[in-house]
PDB file of C-alpha atoms in Angstrom:
ATOM      1  CA  MET C   1       7.997  10.715 -21.049  1.00  0.00           C
ATOM      2  CA  TYR C   2       4.827  12.766 -21.195  1.00  0.00           C
ATOM      3  CA  LEU C   3       4.366  12.320 -17.431  1.00  0.00           C
ATOM      4  CA  ALA C   4       7.702  13.499 -16.758  1.00  0.00           C
ATOM      5  CA  VAL C   5       7.305  16.627 -18.819  1.00  0.00           C
ATOM      6  CA  GLN C   6       4.158  17.326 -17.125  1.00  0.00           C
ATOM      7  CA  ALA C   7       5.393  16.861 -13.733  1.00  0.00           C
ATOM      8  CA  VAL C   8       8.389  19.126 -14.350  1.00  0.00           C
ATOM      9  CA  GLN C   9       6.413  21.694 -15.868  1.00  0.00           C
ATOM     10  CA  GLN C  10       3.907  21.772 -13.078  1.00  0.00           C
ATOM     11  CA  GLU C  11       6.813  22.399 -10.728  1.00  0.00           C
ATOM     12  CA  GLY C  12       7.458  25.586 -12.629  1.00  0.00           C
ATOM     13  CA  TYR C  13      11.032  24.665 -13.886  1.00  0.00           C
ATOM     14  CA  GLY C  14      10.590  25.431 -17.746  1.00  0.00           C
ATOM     15  CA  SER C  15       8.212  26.165 -20.504  1.00  0.00           C
ATOM     16  CA  ILE C  16       6.403  23.391 -22.424  1.00  0.00           C
ATOM     17  CA  GLN C  17       8.524  24.205 -25.556  1.00  0.00           C
ATOM     18  CA  LEU C  18      11.689  23.884 -23.746  1.00  0.00           C
ATOM     19  CA  LEU C  19      10.840  20.620 -21.783  1.00  0.00           C
ATOM     20  CA  CYS C  20       9.632  18.922 -25.032  1.00  0.00           C
ATOM     21  CA  GLU C  21      12.754  19.714 -26.789  1.00  0.00           C
ATOM     22  CA  LEU C  22      14.878  18.558 -23.973  1.00  0.00           C
ATOM     23  CA  ALA C  23      12.573  15.250 -23.931  1.00  0.00           C
ATOM     24  CA  GLY C  24      12.945  14.992 -27.728  1.00  0.00           C
ATOM     25  CA  ILE C  25       8.974  15.002 -28.428  1.00  0.00           C
ATOM     26  CA  ALA C  26       6.989  17.352 -30.606  1.00  0.00           C
ATOM     27  CA  ARG C  27       4.987  19.955 -28.567  1.00  0.00           C
ATOM     28  CA  SER C  28       1.972  19.138 -30.609  1.00  0.00           C
ATOM     29  CA  SER C  29       2.300  15.348 -29.534  1.00  0.00           C
ATOM     30  CA  TYR C  30       2.417  16.543 -25.890  1.00  0.00           C
ATOM     31  CA  TYR C  31      -0.699  18.502 -26.161  1.00  0.00           C
ATOM     32  CA  LYS C  32      -2.510  15.759 -27.971  1.00  0.00           C
ATOM     33  CA  TRP C  33      -1.400  13.459 -25.141  1.00  0.00           C
ATOM     34  CA  LEU C  34      -2.609  16.167 -22.564  1.00  0.00           C
ATOM     35  CA  SER C  35      -6.073  16.328 -24.087  1.00  0.00           C
ATOM     36  CA  ARG C  36      -6.749  12.623 -24.334  1.00  0.00           C
ATOM     37  CA  THR C  37      -8.755  10.682 -21.865  1.00  0.00           C
ATOM     38  CA  PRO C  38      -6.459   9.117 -19.283  1.00  0.00           C
ATOM     39  CA  SER C  39      -6.442   5.157 -19.206  1.00  0.00           C
ATOM     40  CA  ARG C  40      -7.455   3.321 -16.189  1.00  0.00           C
ATOM     41  CA  GLN C  41      -3.932   2.435 -15.426  1.00  0.00           C
ATOM     42  CA  GLU C  42      -2.867   6.054 -15.578  1.00  0.00           C
ATOM     43  CA  ARG C  43      -5.687   7.168 -13.427  1.00  0.00           C
ATOM     44  CA  ASP C  44      -4.724   4.636 -10.942  1.00  0.00           C
ATOM     45  CA  ASN C  45      -1.194   5.711 -10.946  1.00  0.00           C
ATOM     46  CA  GLU C  46      -2.418   9.183 -10.300  1.00  0.00           C
ATOM     47  CA  LYS C  47      -4.340   8.038  -7.320  1.00  0.00           C
ATOM     48  CA  LEU C  48      -1.459   6.028  -5.989  1.00  0.00           C
ATOM     49  CA  MET C  49       0.965   9.011  -6.581  1.00  0.00           C
ATOM     50  CA  GLN C  50      -1.208  11.183  -4.635  1.00  0.00           C
ATOM     51  CA  GLU C  51      -1.418   8.813  -1.638  1.00  0.00           C
ATOM     52  CA  MET C  52       2.272   8.235  -1.815  1.00  0.00           C
ATOM     53  CA  LEU C  53       3.147  11.911  -1.853  1.00  0.00           C
ATOM     54  CA  LEU C  54       0.771  12.496   1.318  1.00  0.00           C
ATOM     55  CA  LEU C  55       2.352   9.636   3.201  1.00  0.00           C
ATOM     56  CA  TYR C  56       5.734  10.650   2.275  1.00  0.00           C
ATOM     57  CA  GLU C  57       5.176  14.117   3.883  1.00  0.00           C
ATOM     58  CA  GLN C  58       3.425  12.706   6.817  1.00  0.00           C
ATOM     59  CA  VAL C  59       6.441  10.752   7.722  1.00  0.00           C
ATOM     60  CA  GLU C  60       8.822  13.747   7.095  1.00  0.00           C
ATOM     61  CA  ARG C  61      10.343  12.082   3.896  1.00  0.00           C
ATOM     62  CA  ILE C  62      11.954   9.255   5.860  1.00  0.00           C
ATOM     63  CA  TYR C  63      10.418   6.310   3.739  1.00  0.00           C
ATOM     64  CA  GLY C  64      12.091   4.778   0.761  1.00  0.00           C
ATOM     65  CA  TYR C  65      10.126   3.022  -1.944  1.00  0.00           C
ATOM     66  CA  ARG C  66       9.943  -0.296  -0.250  1.00  0.00           C
ATOM     67  CA  ARG C  67       8.512   0.916   3.114  1.00  0.00           C
ATOM     68  CA  LEU C  68       6.002   3.340   1.263  1.00  0.00           C
ATOM     69  CA  ALA C  69       4.983   0.307  -0.734  1.00  0.00           C
ATOM     70  CA  LEU C  70       4.432  -1.700   2.401  1.00  0.00           C
ATOM     71  CA  HIS C  71       2.301   1.071   4.041  1.00  0.00           C
ATOM     72  CA  LEU C  72       0.359   1.789   0.709  1.00  0.00           C
ATOM     73  CA  ARG C  73      -0.678  -1.674   0.428  1.00  0.00           C
ATOM     74  CA  ARG C  74      -2.323  -1.746   3.839  1.00  0.00           C
ATOM     75  CA  GLN C  75      -3.820   1.842   3.588  1.00  0.00           C
ATOM     76  CA  MET C  76      -5.220   1.315   0.005  1.00  0.00           C
ATOM     77  CA  ASN C  77      -5.909  -2.424   0.718  1.00  0.00           C
ATOM     78  CA  GLN C  78      -4.692  -3.602  -2.657  1.00  0.00           C
ATOM     79  CA  PRO C  79      -1.537  -5.287  -4.020  1.00  0.00           C
ATOM     80  CA  ILE C  80       1.184  -2.731  -4.786  1.00  0.00           C
ATOM     81  CA  ASN C  81       4.569  -3.558  -6.306  1.00  0.00           C
ATOM     82  CA  ALA C  82       7.541  -1.923  -4.648  1.00  0.00           C
ATOM     83  CA  LYS C  83       9.114  -1.106  -8.125  1.00  0.00           C
ATOM     84  CA  ARG C  84       5.883   0.637  -9.342  1.00  0.00           C
ATOM     85  CA  VAL C  85       6.300   3.011  -6.190  1.00  0.00           C
ATOM     86  CA  TYR C  86      10.037   3.219  -7.118  1.00  0.00           C
ATOM     87  CA  ARG C  87       9.115   4.508 -10.540  1.00  0.00           C
ATOM     88  CA  LEU C  88       6.572   7.001  -9.235  1.00  0.00           C
ATOM     89  CA  MET C  89       9.197   8.303  -6.682  1.00  0.00           C
ATOM     90  CA  LYS C  90      11.738   8.780  -9.572  1.00  0.00           C
ATOM     91  CA  LEU C  91       9.094  10.631 -11.549  1.00  0.00           C
ATOM     92  CA  GLN C  92       8.298  13.025  -8.675  1.00  0.00           C
ATOM     93  CA  GLY C  93      12.104  13.623  -7.833  1.00  0.00           C
ATOM     94  CA  ILE C  94      11.927  12.195  -4.301  1.00  0.00           C
ATOM     95  CA  GLN C  95      13.832   9.814  -2.101  1.00  0.00           C
ATOM     96  CA  SER C  96      14.248   8.821   1.518  1.00  0.00           C
ATOM     97  CA  VAL C  97      16.586  10.675   3.872  1.00  0.00           C
ATOM     98  CA  ILE C  98      20.233   9.349   3.633  1.00  0.00           C
ATOM     99  CA  ARG C  99      21.706   7.892   6.704  1.00  0.00           C
ATOM    100  CA  ARG C 100      24.755   9.548   8.454  1.00  0.00           C
ATOM    101  CA  LYS C 101      27.871   7.712   9.447  1.00  0.00           C
ATOM    102  CA  ARG C 102      28.019   6.744  13.028  1.00  0.00           C
ATOM    103  CA  LYS C 103      30.776   8.039  15.319  1.00  0.00           C
ATOM    104  CA  THR C 104      33.087   5.717  17.263  1.00  0.00           C
ATOM    105  CA  TYR C 105      33.917   5.946  20.972  1.00  0.00           C
ATOM    106  CA  ALA C 106      36.769   4.923  23.040  1.00  0.00           C
ATOM    107  CA  GLY C 107      36.325   1.854  25.332  1.00  0.00           C
ATOM    108  CA  SER C 108      36.595   1.604  28.985  1.00  0.00           C
ATOM    109  CA  THR C 109      38.276  -0.704  31.687  1.00  0.00           C
ATOM    110  CA  PRO C 110      35.492  -3.159  32.797  1.00  0.00           C
ATOM    111  CA  GLN C 111      35.007  -4.261  36.324  1.00  0.00           C
ATOM    112  CA  GLN C 112      33.460  -7.633  34.945  1.00  0.00           C
ATOM    113  CA  VAL C 113      32.800  -8.958  31.419  1.00  0.00           C
ATOM    114  CA  ALA C 114      30.526 -11.623  30.127  1.00  0.00           C
ATOM    115  CA  GLU C 115      30.862 -13.946  27.043  1.00  0.00           C
ATOM    116  CA  ASN C 116      29.182 -13.135  23.840  1.00  0.00           C
ATOM    117  CA  LEU C 117      26.388 -15.692  24.353  1.00  0.00           C
ATOM    118  CA  LEU C 118      24.088 -14.058  21.801  1.00  0.00           C
ATOM    119  CA  ASN C 119      26.854 -14.689  19.101  1.00  0.00           C
ATOM    120  CA  ARG C 120      24.849 -12.738  16.356  1.00  0.00           C
ATOM    121  CA  GLU C 121      22.087 -15.052  16.780  1.00  0.00           C
ATOM    122  CA  PHE C 122      19.516 -12.190  16.282  1.00  0.00           C
ATOM    123  CA  HIS C 123      16.450 -14.379  15.811  1.00  0.00           C
ATOM    124  CA  ALA C 124      14.160 -15.195  18.873  1.00  0.00           C
ATOM    125  CA  GLU C 125      11.169 -17.742  18.686  1.00  0.00           C
ATOM    126  CA  ALA C 126       9.071 -15.665  21.138  1.00  0.00           C
ATOM    127  CA  PRO C 127       8.807 -12.498  23.015  1.00  0.00           C
ATOM    128  CA  ASN C 128      11.209 -11.890  25.947  1.00  0.00           C
ATOM    129  CA  GLN C 129      13.711 -14.548  25.010  1.00  0.00           C
ATOM    130  CA  LYS C 130      16.488 -12.256  23.939  1.00  0.00           C
ATOM    131  CA  TRP C 131      17.074  -8.561  24.600  1.00  0.00           C
ATOM    132  CA  VAL C 132      19.626  -6.022  23.405  1.00  0.00           C
ATOM    133  CA  THR C 133      20.608  -2.794  24.916  1.00  0.00           C
ATOM    134  CA  ASP C 134      22.828   0.369  24.491  1.00  0.00           C
ATOM    135  CA  VAL C 135      23.112   3.937  24.971  1.00  0.00           C
ATOM    136  CA  THR C 136      23.376   6.550  22.282  1.00  0.00           C
ATOM    137  CA  GLU C 137      24.124  10.471  22.225  1.00  0.00           C
ATOM    138  CA  PHE C 138      22.121  13.410  21.147  1.00  0.00           C
ATOM    139  CA  LYS C 139      23.094  17.083  20.956  1.00  0.00           C
ATOM    140  CA  TYR C 140      20.718  20.062  21.488  1.00  0.00           C
ATOM    141  CA  GLY C 141      20.819  23.727  22.232  1.00  0.00           C
ATOM    142  CA  SER C 142      24.389  25.172  22.351  1.00  0.00           C
ATOM    143  CA  GLY C 143      26.587  22.165  22.525  1.00  0.00           C
ATOM    144  CA  LYS C 144      24.463  20.415  25.308  1.00  0.00           C
ATOM    145  CA  LYS C 145      24.200  16.557  25.293  1.00  0.00           C
ATOM    146  CA  ALA C 146      21.568  14.105  26.045  1.00  0.00           C
ATOM    147  CA  TYR C 147      21.697  10.470  26.247  1.00  0.00           C
ATOM    148  CA  LEU C 148      19.121   7.661  25.342  1.00  0.00           C
ATOM    149  CA  SER C 149      19.193   4.230  26.905  1.00  0.00           C
ATOM    150  CA  ALA C 150      16.923   1.432  25.497  1.00  0.00           C
ATOM    151  CA  ILE C 151      16.134  -2.127  25.686  1.00  0.00           C
ATOM    152  CA  LEU C 152      14.904  -3.832  22.400  1.00  0.00           C
ATOM    153  CA  ASP C 153      13.364  -7.307  21.964  1.00  0.00           C
ATOM    154  CA  LEU C 154      14.829  -9.274  19.172  1.00  0.00           C
ATOM    155  CA  HIS C 155      11.642 -11.296  18.598  1.00  0.00           C
ATOM    156  CA  ASP C 156       9.696  -8.174  17.129  1.00  0.00           C
ATOM    157  CA  LYS C 157      12.119  -5.401  17.453  1.00  0.00           C
ATOM    158  CA  SER C 158       9.965  -3.540  19.909  1.00  0.00           C
ATOM    159  CA  ILE C 159      11.484  -1.189  22.378  1.00  0.00           C
ATOM    160  CA  ILE C 160      10.768  -2.584  25.782  1.00  0.00           C
ATOM    161  CA  SER C 161      11.906   0.405  27.817  1.00  0.00           C
ATOM    162  CA  TYR C 162      13.825   3.595  27.438  1.00  0.00           C
ATOM    163  CA  VAL C 163      15.050   6.587  29.389  1.00  0.00           C
ATOM    164  CA  LEU C 164      16.335   9.814  28.188  1.00  0.00           C
ATOM    165  CA  GLY C 165      18.664  11.719  30.440  1.00  0.00           C
ATOM    166  CA  HIS C 166      21.206  14.388  30.778  1.00  0.00           C
ATOM    167  CA  SER C 167      24.193  12.212  31.760  1.00  0.00           C
ATOM    168  CA  ASN C 168      25.611   8.985  30.494  1.00  0.00           C
ATOM    169  CA  ASN C 169      25.812   7.293  33.904  1.00  0.00           C
ATOM    170  CA  ASN C 170      24.920   4.140  35.750  1.00  0.00           C
ATOM    171  CA  ALA C 171      21.554   5.603  36.777  1.00  0.00           C
ATOM    172  CA  LEU C 172      20.397   5.906  33.224  1.00  0.00           C
ATOM    173  CA  VAL C 173      21.049   2.315  32.323  1.00  0.00           C
ATOM    174  CA  PHE C 174      19.854   0.878  35.700  1.00  0.00           C
ATOM    175  CA  GLU C 175      16.495   2.709  35.537  1.00  0.00           C
ATOM    176  CA  THR C 176      16.127   1.353  31.840  1.00  0.00           C
ATOM    177  CA  PHE C 177      16.690  -2.099  33.065  1.00  0.00           C
ATOM    178  CA  GLU C 178      14.275  -1.829  35.973  1.00  0.00           C
ATOM    179  CA  LEU C 179      11.469  -0.390  33.643  1.00  0.00           C
ATOM    180  CA  ALA C 180      12.126  -3.565  31.408  1.00  0.00           C
ATOM    181  CA  VAL C 181      11.779  -5.925  34.389  1.00  0.00           C
ATOM    182  CA  GLN C 182       8.527  -4.104  35.355  1.00  0.00           C
ATOM    183  CA  ALA C 183       7.241  -4.338  31.761  1.00  0.00           C
ATOM    184  CA  ALA C 184       8.030  -8.196  31.665  1.00  0.00           C
ATOM    185  CA  PRO C 185       8.011  -9.398  35.233  1.00  0.00           C
ATOM    186  CA  GLN C 186       7.975 -13.037  34.661  1.00  0.00           C
ATOM    187  CA  SER C 187      10.577 -13.194  31.778  1.00  0.00           C
ATOM    188  CA  HIS C 188      14.114 -14.086  32.008  1.00  0.00           C
ATOM    189  CA  PRO C 189      15.707 -13.251  28.774  1.00  0.00           C
ATOM    190  CA  LEU C 190      19.231 -13.269  27.582  1.00  0.00           C
ATOM    191  CA  LEU C 191      20.503  -9.665  27.901  1.00  0.00           C
ATOM    192  CA  HIS C 192      23.140  -8.460  25.485  1.00  0.00           C
ATOM    193  CA  SER C 193      24.966  -5.175  25.416  1.00  0.00           C
ATOM    194  CA  ASP C 194      28.480  -3.870  24.559  1.00  0.00           C
ATOM    195  CA  ARG C 195      31.187  -3.489  26.999  1.00  0.00           C
ATOM    196  CA  GLY C 196      30.246   0.080  28.217  1.00  0.00           C
ATOM    197  CA  PHE C 197      31.107   0.912  31.858  1.00  0.00           C
ATOM    198  CA  GLN C 198      27.517   0.558  32.937  1.00  0.00           C
ATOM    199  CA  TYR C 199      27.074  -2.828  31.794  1.00  0.00           C
ATOM    200  CA  THR C 200      30.455  -4.086  33.226  1.00  0.00           C
ATOM    201  CA  SER C 201      29.778  -2.567  36.526  1.00  0.00           C
ATOM    202  CA  LEU C 202      29.383  -5.080  39.490  1.00  0.00           C
ATOM    203  CA  LYS C 203      26.016  -3.332  40.435  1.00  0.00           C
ATOM    204  CA  PHE C 204      24.605  -4.031  37.075  1.00  0.00           C
ATOM    205  CA  LYS C 205      25.677  -7.802  37.203  1.00  0.00           C
ATOM    206  CA  GLU C 206      23.879  -7.945  40.533  1.00  0.00           C
ATOM    207  CA  MET C 207      20.713  -6.646  38.956  1.00  0.00           C
ATOM    208  CA  VAL C 208      20.830  -9.169  36.080  1.00  0.00           C
ATOM    209  CA  ASP C 209      21.447 -12.036  38.468  1.00  0.00           C
ATOM    210  CA  LYS C 210      18.611 -11.000  40.748  1.00  0.00           C
ATOM    211  CA  ALA C 211      16.296 -10.764  37.705  1.00  0.00           C
ATOM    212  CA  GLU C 212      17.394 -14.337  36.734  1.00  0.00           C
ATOM    213  CA  MET C 213      18.675 -13.320  33.448  1.00  0.00           C
ATOM    214  CA  LYS C 214      21.924 -14.355  31.509  1.00  0.00           C
ATOM    215  CA  GLN C 215      24.323 -11.512  30.374  1.00  0.00           C
ATOM    216  CA  SER C 216      26.013 -11.495  27.178  1.00  0.00           C
ATOM    217  CA  MET C 217      28.522  -8.931  25.876  1.00  0.00           C
ATOM    218  CA  SER C 218      29.789  -8.001  22.441  1.00  0.00           C
ATOM    219  CA  ARG C 219      33.608  -8.715  21.826  1.00  0.00           C
ATOM    220  CA  VAL C 220      35.895  -5.626  21.941  1.00  0.00           C
ATOM    221  CA  GLY C 221      35.600  -3.440  18.886  1.00  0.00           C
ATOM    222  CA  CYS C 222      32.655  -5.439  17.334  1.00  0.00           C
ATOM    223  CA  CYS C 223      29.576  -3.319  17.057  1.00  0.00           C
ATOM    224  CA  ILE C 224      28.085  -5.597  14.742  1.00  0.00           C
ATOM    225  CA  ASP C 225      27.763  -8.070  17.642  1.00  0.00           C
ATOM    226  CA  ASN C 226      24.971  -5.789  18.884  1.00  0.00           C
ATOM    227  CA  GLY C 227      23.803  -5.016  15.311  1.00  0.00           C
ATOM    228  CA  PRO C 228      19.912  -4.729  15.759  1.00  0.00           C
ATOM    229  CA  MET C 229      20.397  -1.988  18.488  1.00  0.00           C
ATOM    230  CA  GLU C 230      22.807  -0.142  16.386  1.00  0.00           C
ATOM    231  CA  SER C 231      20.361  -0.317  13.573  1.00  0.00           C
ATOM    232  CA  PHE C 232      17.533   1.052  15.750  1.00  0.00           C
ATOM    233  CA  TRP C 233      19.781   4.025  16.689  1.00  0.00           C
ATOM    234  CA  GLY C 234      20.396   4.660  13.043  1.00  0.00           C
ATOM    235  CA  THR C 235      16.734   4.471  12.185  1.00  0.00           C
ATOM    236  CA  LEU C 236      15.749   6.844  15.066  1.00  0.00           C
ATOM    237  CA  LYS C 237      18.403   9.294  13.985  1.00  0.00           C
ATOM    238  CA  CYS C 238      17.920   9.166  10.343  1.00  0.00           C
ATOM    239  CA  GLU C 239      13.976   9.320  10.505  1.00  0.00           C
ATOM    240  CA  LYS C 240      13.623  11.825  13.302  1.00  0.00           C
ATOM    241  CA  TYR C 241      16.680  13.455  15.072  1.00  0.00           C
ATOM    242  CA  TYR C 242      18.666  14.496  11.936  1.00  0.00           C
ATOM    243  CA  LEU C 243      15.571  16.138  10.287  1.00  0.00           C
ATOM    244  CA  HIS C 244      15.234  18.760  13.060  1.00  0.00           C
ATOM    245  CA  THR C 245      17.292  21.158  15.301  1.00  0.00           C
ATOM    246  CA  TYR C 246      16.580  21.089  18.835  1.00  0.00           C
ATOM    247  CA  ARG C 247      16.962  24.058  21.295  1.00  0.00           C
ATOM    248  CA  THR C 248      15.872  22.492  24.540  1.00  0.00           C
ATOM    249  CA  PHE C 249      15.876  19.134  26.164  1.00  0.00           C
ATOM    250  CA  GLU C 250      12.164  19.075  26.339  1.00  0.00           C
ATOM    251  CA  ASP C 251      11.834  19.492  22.519  1.00  0.00           C
ATOM    252  CA  LEU C 252      14.243  16.535  22.086  1.00  0.00           C
ATOM    253  CA  GLN C 253      12.527  14.379  24.673  1.00  0.00           C
ATOM    254  CA  LYS C 254       9.154  15.069  22.896  1.00  0.00           C
ATOM    255  CA  ASP C 255      10.195  13.882  19.661  1.00  0.00           C
ATOM    256  CA  VAL C 256      12.026  10.833  21.116  1.00  0.00           C
ATOM    257  CA  GLU C 257       8.857   9.791  22.971  1.00  0.00           C
ATOM    258  CA  ASN C 258       6.858  10.424  19.905  1.00  0.00           C
ATOM    259  CA  TYR C 259       9.074   8.519  17.453  1.00  0.00           C
ATOM    260  CA  ILE C 260       9.425   5.435  19.704  1.00  0.00           C
ATOM    261  CA  HIS C 261       5.683   5.250  19.987  1.00  0.00           C
ATOM    262  CA  PHE C 262       5.466   5.594  16.239  1.00  0.00           C
ATOM    263  CA  TYR C 263       8.291   2.978  15.679  1.00  0.00           C
ATOM    264  CA  ASN C 264       6.519   0.554  18.069  1.00  0.00           C
ATOM    265  CA  ASN C 265       3.064   0.960  17.077  1.00  0.00           C
ATOM    266  CA  GLU C 266       2.674   2.320  13.395  1.00  0.00           C
ATOM    267  CA  ARG C 267       5.961   1.639  11.510  1.00  0.00           C
ATOM    268  CA  LEU C 268       5.336  -1.426   9.460  1.00  0.00           C
ATOM    269  CA  GLN C 269       8.302  -3.905   8.896  1.00  0.00           C
ATOM    270  CA  ALA C 270       8.570  -6.280   5.958  1.00  0.00           C
ATOM    271  CA  LYS C 271      10.356  -8.655   8.210  1.00  0.00           C
ATOM    272  CA  LEU C 272       7.532  -8.756  10.590  1.00  0.00           C
ATOM    273  CA  ASN C 273       5.117  -9.744   7.901  1.00  0.00           C
ATOM    274  CA  GLY C 274       4.094  -6.194   7.155  1.00  0.00           C
ATOM    275  CA  LEU C 275       3.164  -5.542  10.895  1.00  0.00           C
ATOM    276  CA  SER C 276       4.315  -3.041  13.461  1.00  0.00           C
ATOM    277  CA  PRO C 277       6.469  -4.459  16.195  1.00  0.00           C
ATOM    278  CA  ILE C 278       3.498  -4.286  18.643  1.00  0.00           C
ATOM    279  CA  GLU C 279       1.151  -5.882  16.230  1.00  0.00           C
ATOM    280  CA  PHE C 280       3.702  -8.648  15.543  1.00  0.00           C
ATOM    281  CA  ARG C 281       4.175  -9.083  19.454  1.00  0.00           C
ATOM    282  CA  THR C 282       0.385  -9.069  20.097  1.00  0.00           C
ATOM    283  CA  LYS C 283      -0.097 -11.592  17.468  1.00  0.00           C
ATOM    284  CA  ALA C 284       2.552 -13.938  18.912  1.00  0.00           C
ATOM    285  CA  ALA C 285       1.182 -13.563  22.318  1.00  0.00           C
TER     286      ALA C 285
END
């Protein structure tokens, strides 16, 4: 309670007298607490809080208490309970950015379709066994649109390739696929997508066959069949795109590129044993 009064008062939200009355404590007791020698635990909490707030601002307030705890454990090289970080966040009145709801889009008539071979088996034993792919939309400037195509490896959740373009067309998807093949030339993963017109085109089927890959597609209206890719879009938009307003395509492109590098190389994931995707991928290799 004393810490809460101190934190709120330091933010300039009220006098000591008023805050003590609201907290139900005597002002003399608060000043007695204030003048005492802090315990080791309190000093540790103060140090942890400062590191937490610094990290929180560095990542533009996108981390919740679990991910903050994950990064702080590595940064401070000591065990840190996530619930402890949660309590400190509550004390400081901070929380992670809230996700926005995803829009839905109308389907198209396919030239060819593939079975749902992935069948929501999102675990992969090794790199380049299972890839998922999709395209998402961004807005910038005065109603202008940009489209991001990407391929994600289910083994380590790393982004294998991506292309940001002005049009949601075949060229965007084809280039993304070609870049992925170049990145893993000797690999023949299962490639899963939704039933977007690019993926159901005969040309794309030819490219997949030439690369000796198997094609898999989500069932109609079942976005959860491509859940990991949808999850990445939500993470990217929540942790970067929604936090900014973009005037130009170049501004958007710069942030997308910076975020994907951050996501692949620096963003630790509990499901990857506290490693970043590239660290987990390198360890597997």
